[in-house]
CSV table of C-alpha atoms in Angstrom, one decimal:
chain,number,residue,atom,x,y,z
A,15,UNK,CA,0.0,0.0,0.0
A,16,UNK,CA,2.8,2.1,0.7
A,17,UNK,CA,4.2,1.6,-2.6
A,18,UNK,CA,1.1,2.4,-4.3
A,19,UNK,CA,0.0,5.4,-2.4
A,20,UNK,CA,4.2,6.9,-3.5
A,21,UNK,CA,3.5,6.1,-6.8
A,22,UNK,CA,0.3,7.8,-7.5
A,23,UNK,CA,1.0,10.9,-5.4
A,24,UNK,CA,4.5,11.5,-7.8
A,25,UNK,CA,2.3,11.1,-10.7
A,26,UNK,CA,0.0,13.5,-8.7
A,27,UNK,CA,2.5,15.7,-9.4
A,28,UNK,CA,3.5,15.1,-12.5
A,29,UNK,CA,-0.1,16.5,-13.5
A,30,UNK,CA,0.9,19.6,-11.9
A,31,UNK,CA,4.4,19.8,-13.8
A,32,UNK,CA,5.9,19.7,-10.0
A,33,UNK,CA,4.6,23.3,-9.4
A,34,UNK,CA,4.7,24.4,-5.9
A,35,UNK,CA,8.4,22.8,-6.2
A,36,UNK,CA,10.6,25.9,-6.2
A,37,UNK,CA,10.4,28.7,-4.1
A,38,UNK,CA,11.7,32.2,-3.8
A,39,UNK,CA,15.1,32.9,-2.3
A,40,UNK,CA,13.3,35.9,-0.6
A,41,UNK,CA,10.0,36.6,0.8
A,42,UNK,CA,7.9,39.4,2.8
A,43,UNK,CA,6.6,37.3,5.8
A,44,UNK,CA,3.2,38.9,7.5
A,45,UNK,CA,3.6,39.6,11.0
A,46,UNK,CA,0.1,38.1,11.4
A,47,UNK,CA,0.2,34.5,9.8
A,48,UNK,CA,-2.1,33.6,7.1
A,49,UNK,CA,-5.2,31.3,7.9
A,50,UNK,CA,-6.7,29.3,5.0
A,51,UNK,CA,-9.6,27.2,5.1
A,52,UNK,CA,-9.5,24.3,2.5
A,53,UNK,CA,-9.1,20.7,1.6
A,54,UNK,CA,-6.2,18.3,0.1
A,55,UNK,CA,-8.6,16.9,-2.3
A,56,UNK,CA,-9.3,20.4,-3.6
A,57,UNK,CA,-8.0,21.5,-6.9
A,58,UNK,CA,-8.7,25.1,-6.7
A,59,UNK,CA,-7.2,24.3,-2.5
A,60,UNK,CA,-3.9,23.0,-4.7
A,61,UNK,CA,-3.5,25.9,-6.8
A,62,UNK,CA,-3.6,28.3,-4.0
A,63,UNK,CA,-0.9,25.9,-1.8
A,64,UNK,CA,1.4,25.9,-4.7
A,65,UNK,CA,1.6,29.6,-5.0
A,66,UNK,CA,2.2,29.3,-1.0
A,67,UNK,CA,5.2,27.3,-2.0
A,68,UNK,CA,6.5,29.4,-4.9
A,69,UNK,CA,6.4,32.9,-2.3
A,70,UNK,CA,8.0,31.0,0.3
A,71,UNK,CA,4.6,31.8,3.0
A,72,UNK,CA,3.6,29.5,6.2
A,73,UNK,CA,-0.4,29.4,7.0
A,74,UNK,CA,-2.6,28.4,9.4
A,75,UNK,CA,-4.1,25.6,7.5
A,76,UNK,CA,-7.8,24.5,9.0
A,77,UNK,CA,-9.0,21.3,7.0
A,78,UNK,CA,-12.6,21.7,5.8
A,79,UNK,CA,-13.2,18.5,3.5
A,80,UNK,CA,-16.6,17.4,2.7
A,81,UNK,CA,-18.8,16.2,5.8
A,82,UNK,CA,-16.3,17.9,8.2
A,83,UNK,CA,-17.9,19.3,11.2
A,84,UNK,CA,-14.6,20.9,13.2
A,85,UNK,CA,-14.1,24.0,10.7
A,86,UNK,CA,-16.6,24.1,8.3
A,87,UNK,CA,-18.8,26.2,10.4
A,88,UNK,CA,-16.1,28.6,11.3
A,89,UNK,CA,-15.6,29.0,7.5
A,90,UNK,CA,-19.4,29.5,7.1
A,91,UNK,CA,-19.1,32.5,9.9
A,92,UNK,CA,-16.2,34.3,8.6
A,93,UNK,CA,-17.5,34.3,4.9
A,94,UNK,CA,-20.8,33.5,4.8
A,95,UNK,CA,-20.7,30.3,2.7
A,96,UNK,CA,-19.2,26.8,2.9
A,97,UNK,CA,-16.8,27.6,-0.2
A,98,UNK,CA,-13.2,26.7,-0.6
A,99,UNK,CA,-10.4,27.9,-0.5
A,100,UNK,CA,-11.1,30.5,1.9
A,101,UNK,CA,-8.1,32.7,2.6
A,102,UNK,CA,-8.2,35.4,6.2
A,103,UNK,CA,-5.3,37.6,6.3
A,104,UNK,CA,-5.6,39.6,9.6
A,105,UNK,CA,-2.9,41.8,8.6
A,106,UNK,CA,-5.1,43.7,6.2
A,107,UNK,CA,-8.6,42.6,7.1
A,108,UNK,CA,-9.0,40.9,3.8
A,109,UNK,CA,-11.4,37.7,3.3
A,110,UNK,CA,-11.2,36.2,0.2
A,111,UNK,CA,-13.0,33.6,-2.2
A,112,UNK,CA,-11.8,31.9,-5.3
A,113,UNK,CA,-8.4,31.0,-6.1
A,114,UNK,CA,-7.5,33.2,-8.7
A,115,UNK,CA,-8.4,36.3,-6.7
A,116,UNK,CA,-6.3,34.6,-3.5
A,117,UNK,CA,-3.2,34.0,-5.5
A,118,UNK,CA,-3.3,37.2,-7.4
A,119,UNK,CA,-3.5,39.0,-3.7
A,120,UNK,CA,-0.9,37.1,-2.6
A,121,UNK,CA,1.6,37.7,-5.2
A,122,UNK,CA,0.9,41.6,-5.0
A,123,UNK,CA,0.9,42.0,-1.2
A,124,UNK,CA,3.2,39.0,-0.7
A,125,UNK,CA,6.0,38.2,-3.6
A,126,UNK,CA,9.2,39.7,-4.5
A,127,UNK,CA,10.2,40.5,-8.3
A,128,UNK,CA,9.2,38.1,-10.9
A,129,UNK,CA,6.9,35.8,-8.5
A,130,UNK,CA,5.0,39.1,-7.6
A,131,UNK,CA,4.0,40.1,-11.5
A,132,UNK,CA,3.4,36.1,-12.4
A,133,UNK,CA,0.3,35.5,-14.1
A,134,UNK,CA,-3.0,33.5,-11.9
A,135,UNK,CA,-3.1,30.1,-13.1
A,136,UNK,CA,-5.4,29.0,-16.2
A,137,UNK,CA,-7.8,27.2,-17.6
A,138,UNK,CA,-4.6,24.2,-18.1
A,139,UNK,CA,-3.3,24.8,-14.4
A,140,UNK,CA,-7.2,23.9,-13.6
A,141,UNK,CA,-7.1,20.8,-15.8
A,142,UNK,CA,-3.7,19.2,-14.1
A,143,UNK,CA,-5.1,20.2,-10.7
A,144,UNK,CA,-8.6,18.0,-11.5
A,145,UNK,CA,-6.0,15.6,-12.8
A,146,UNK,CA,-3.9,15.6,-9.4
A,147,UNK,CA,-6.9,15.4,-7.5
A,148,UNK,CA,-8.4,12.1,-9.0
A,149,UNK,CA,-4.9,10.3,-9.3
A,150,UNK,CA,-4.8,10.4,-6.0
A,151,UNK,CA,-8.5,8.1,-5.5
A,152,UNK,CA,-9.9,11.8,-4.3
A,153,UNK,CA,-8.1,11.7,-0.9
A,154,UNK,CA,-8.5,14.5,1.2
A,155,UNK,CA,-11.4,15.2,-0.2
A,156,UNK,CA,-14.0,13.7,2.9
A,157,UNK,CA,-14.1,13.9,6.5
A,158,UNK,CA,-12.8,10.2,8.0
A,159,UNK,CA,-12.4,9.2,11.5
A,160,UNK,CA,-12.1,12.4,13.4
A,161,UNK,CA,-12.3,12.4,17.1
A,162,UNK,CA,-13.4,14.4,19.2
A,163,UNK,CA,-12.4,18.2,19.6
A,164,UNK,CA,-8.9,17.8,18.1
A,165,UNK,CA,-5.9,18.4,19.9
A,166,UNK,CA,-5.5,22.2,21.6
A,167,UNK,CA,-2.4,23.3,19.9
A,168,UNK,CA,-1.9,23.5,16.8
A,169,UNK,CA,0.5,21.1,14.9
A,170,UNK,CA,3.2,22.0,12.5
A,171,UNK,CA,4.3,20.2,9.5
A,172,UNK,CA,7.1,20.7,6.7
A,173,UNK,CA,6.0,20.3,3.5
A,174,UNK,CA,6.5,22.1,-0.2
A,175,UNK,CA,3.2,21.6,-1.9
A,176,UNK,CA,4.6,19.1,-4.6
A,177,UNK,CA,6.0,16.8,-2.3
A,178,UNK,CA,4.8,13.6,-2.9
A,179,UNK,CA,5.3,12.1,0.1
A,180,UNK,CA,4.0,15.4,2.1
A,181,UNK,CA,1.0,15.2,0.1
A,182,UNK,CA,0.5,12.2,2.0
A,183,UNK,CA,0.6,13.4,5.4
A,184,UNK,CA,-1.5,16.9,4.3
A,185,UNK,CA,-4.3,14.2,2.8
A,186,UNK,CA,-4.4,12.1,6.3
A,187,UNK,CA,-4.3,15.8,8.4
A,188,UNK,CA,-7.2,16.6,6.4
A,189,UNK,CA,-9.4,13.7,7.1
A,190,UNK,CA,-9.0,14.4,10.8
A,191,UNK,CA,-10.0,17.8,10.7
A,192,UNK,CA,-6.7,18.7,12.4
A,193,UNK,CA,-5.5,22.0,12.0
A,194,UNK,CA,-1.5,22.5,11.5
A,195,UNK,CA,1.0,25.4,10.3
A,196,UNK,CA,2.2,24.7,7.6
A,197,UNK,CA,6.0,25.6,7.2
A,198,UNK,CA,6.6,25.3,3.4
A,199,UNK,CA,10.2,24.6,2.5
A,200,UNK,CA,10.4,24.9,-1.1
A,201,UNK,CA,13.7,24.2,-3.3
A,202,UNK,CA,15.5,27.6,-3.4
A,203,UNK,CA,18.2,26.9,-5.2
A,204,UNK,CA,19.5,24.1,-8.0
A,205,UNK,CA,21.3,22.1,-5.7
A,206,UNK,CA,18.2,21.1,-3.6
A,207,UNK,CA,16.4,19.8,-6.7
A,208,UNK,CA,16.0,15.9,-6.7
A,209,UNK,CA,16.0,13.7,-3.4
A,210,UNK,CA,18.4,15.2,-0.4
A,211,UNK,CA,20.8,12.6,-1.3
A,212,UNK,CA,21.7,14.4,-3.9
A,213,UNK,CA,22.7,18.0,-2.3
A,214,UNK,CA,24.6,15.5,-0.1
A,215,UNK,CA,26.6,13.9,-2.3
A,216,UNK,CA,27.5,16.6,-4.8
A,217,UNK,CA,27.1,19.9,-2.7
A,218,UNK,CA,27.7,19.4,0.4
A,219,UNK,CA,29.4,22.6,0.1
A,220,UNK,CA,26.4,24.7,-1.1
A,221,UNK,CA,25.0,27.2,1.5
A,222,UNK,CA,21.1,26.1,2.6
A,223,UNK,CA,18.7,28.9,1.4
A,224,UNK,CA,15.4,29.4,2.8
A,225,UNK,CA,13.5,30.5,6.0
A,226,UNK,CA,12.5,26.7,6.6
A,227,UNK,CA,15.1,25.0,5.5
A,228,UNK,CA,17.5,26.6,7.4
A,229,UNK,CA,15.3,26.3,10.8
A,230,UNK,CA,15.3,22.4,9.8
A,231,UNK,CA,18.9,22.0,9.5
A,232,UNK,CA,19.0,23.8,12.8
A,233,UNK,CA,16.1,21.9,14.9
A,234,UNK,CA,17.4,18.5,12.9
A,235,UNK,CA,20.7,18.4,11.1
A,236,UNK,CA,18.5,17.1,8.2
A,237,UNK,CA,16.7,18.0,4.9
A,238,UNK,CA,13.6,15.8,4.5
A,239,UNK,CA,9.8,16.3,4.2
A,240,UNK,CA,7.2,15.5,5.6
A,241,UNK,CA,8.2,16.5,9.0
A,242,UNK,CA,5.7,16.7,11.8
A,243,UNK,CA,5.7,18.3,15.2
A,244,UNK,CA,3.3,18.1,17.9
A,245,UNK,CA,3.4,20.2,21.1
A,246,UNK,CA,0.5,18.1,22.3
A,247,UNK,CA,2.2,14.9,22.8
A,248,UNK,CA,6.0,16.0,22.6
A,249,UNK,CA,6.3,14.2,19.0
A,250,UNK,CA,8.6,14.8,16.3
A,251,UNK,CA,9.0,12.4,12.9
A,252,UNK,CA,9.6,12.3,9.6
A,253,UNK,CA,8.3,9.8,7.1
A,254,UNK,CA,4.8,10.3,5.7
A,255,UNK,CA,3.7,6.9,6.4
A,256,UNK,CA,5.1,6.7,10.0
A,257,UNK,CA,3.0,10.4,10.2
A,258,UNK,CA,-0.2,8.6,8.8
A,259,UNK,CA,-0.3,6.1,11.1
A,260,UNK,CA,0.4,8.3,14.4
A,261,UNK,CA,-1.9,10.6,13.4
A,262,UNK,CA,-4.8,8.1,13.0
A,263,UNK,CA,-3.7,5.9,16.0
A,264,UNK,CA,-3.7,9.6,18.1
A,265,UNK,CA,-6.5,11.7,17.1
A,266,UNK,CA,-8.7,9.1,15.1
A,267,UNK,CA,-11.9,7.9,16.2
């Protein structure tokens, strides 16, 4: 199963042409983190987490797939409707609907140089998103197995949005209704492109770029995603299917 669930996640991401791989060297961080209410399965969701990649931005991720109960409603106060994604930035007061109107605000207010005048995704983008979505079986598209309340602090996971192994652990995070920060750590520079193997081997030498890769190397002494952290229980681990399973065996009903 594990085999299978790697294998269609990369192609998962293949649809997308790995976007939400690379991210800038630079970003403008709000002092007020980003919230957005959405769902893995999503493919509008997936747009808007890949340009979260690409500007190098953490969020306040609250999970609202379909039958959820835990944030749905809070969605439905803040913007009147159950519609997704749903982006709250309390640094300006903005609330905003529909993806291309999120990412658009986000480059402007956000991005630096060229990622701050890129174009909104289009009709294509929209088609390899769908595509992403069903490869995947449609997970992280329904509630599953959520228990209780949910923990009281927030967990964090590093991820960059076409991870396929992160994807993983965001689908199972999104089943349980759990809400996390998301800490993107997106590929900065060329020699963190392909597995971290790789920068070992031939550049070790290469200075680490990036807000969340260099807090990893610092809490960890290694480059790998998915990484989880929970404050509830004192928990710390890497591999997405080690993360599925504690996460179910913990907060699942």
């Amino acid at each position: 199963m594990q085999i299978v669930n790697a294998l269609t996640s990369t192609l998962a991401s293949t649809a997308r042409g790995w976007r939400g791989t690379q991210a800038a060297r630079e970003s403008r961080q709000p002092e007020k983190m980003l919230k957005l209410y959405e769902y893995e399965g999503c493919p509008f969701c997936r747009l808007v987490r890949e340009t979260l990649t690409e500007l190098d931005l953490d969020a306040v991720i609250h999970p609202c797939p379909r039958g959820g109960t835990r944030w749905r409603p809070e969605a439905e106060r803040i913007g009147g409707r159950q519609q997704f994604p749903l982006l709250v930035d309390d640094n300006t007061g903005r609330t905003l609907y529909e993806s291309s109107e999120i990412i658009a605000y986000l480059r402007e207010n956000y991005g630096e140089g060229r990622n701050r005048n890129a174009a909104s995704p289009g009709p294509l983008a929209q088609v390899g998103a769908n595509a992403a979505t069903a490869l995947r079986g449609f997970a992280g598209l329904s509630a599953r197995g959520a228990n209780g309340s949910g923990p009281s602090e927030l967990l964090e996971l590093y991820s960059f949005e076409s991870s396929p192994f992160s994807r993983i652990a965001r689908e199972a995070l999104c089943e349980l209704e759990l809400a996390y920060v998301l800490r993107n750590m997106g590929k900065a520079v060329k020699a963190d492109m392909g597995p971290p193997w790789v920068r070992t081997k031939f550049f070790p030498d290469t200075p680490v770029q990036g807000r969340n890769r260099k807090r990893m190397i610092e809490l960890t002494g290694r480059m790998q995603v998915p990484y989880l952290i929970d404050p509830n229980t004192g928990t710390a681990m890497y591999e997405s299917s080690d993360i599925v399973r504690y996460l179910r065996q913990t907060y699942g009903g």
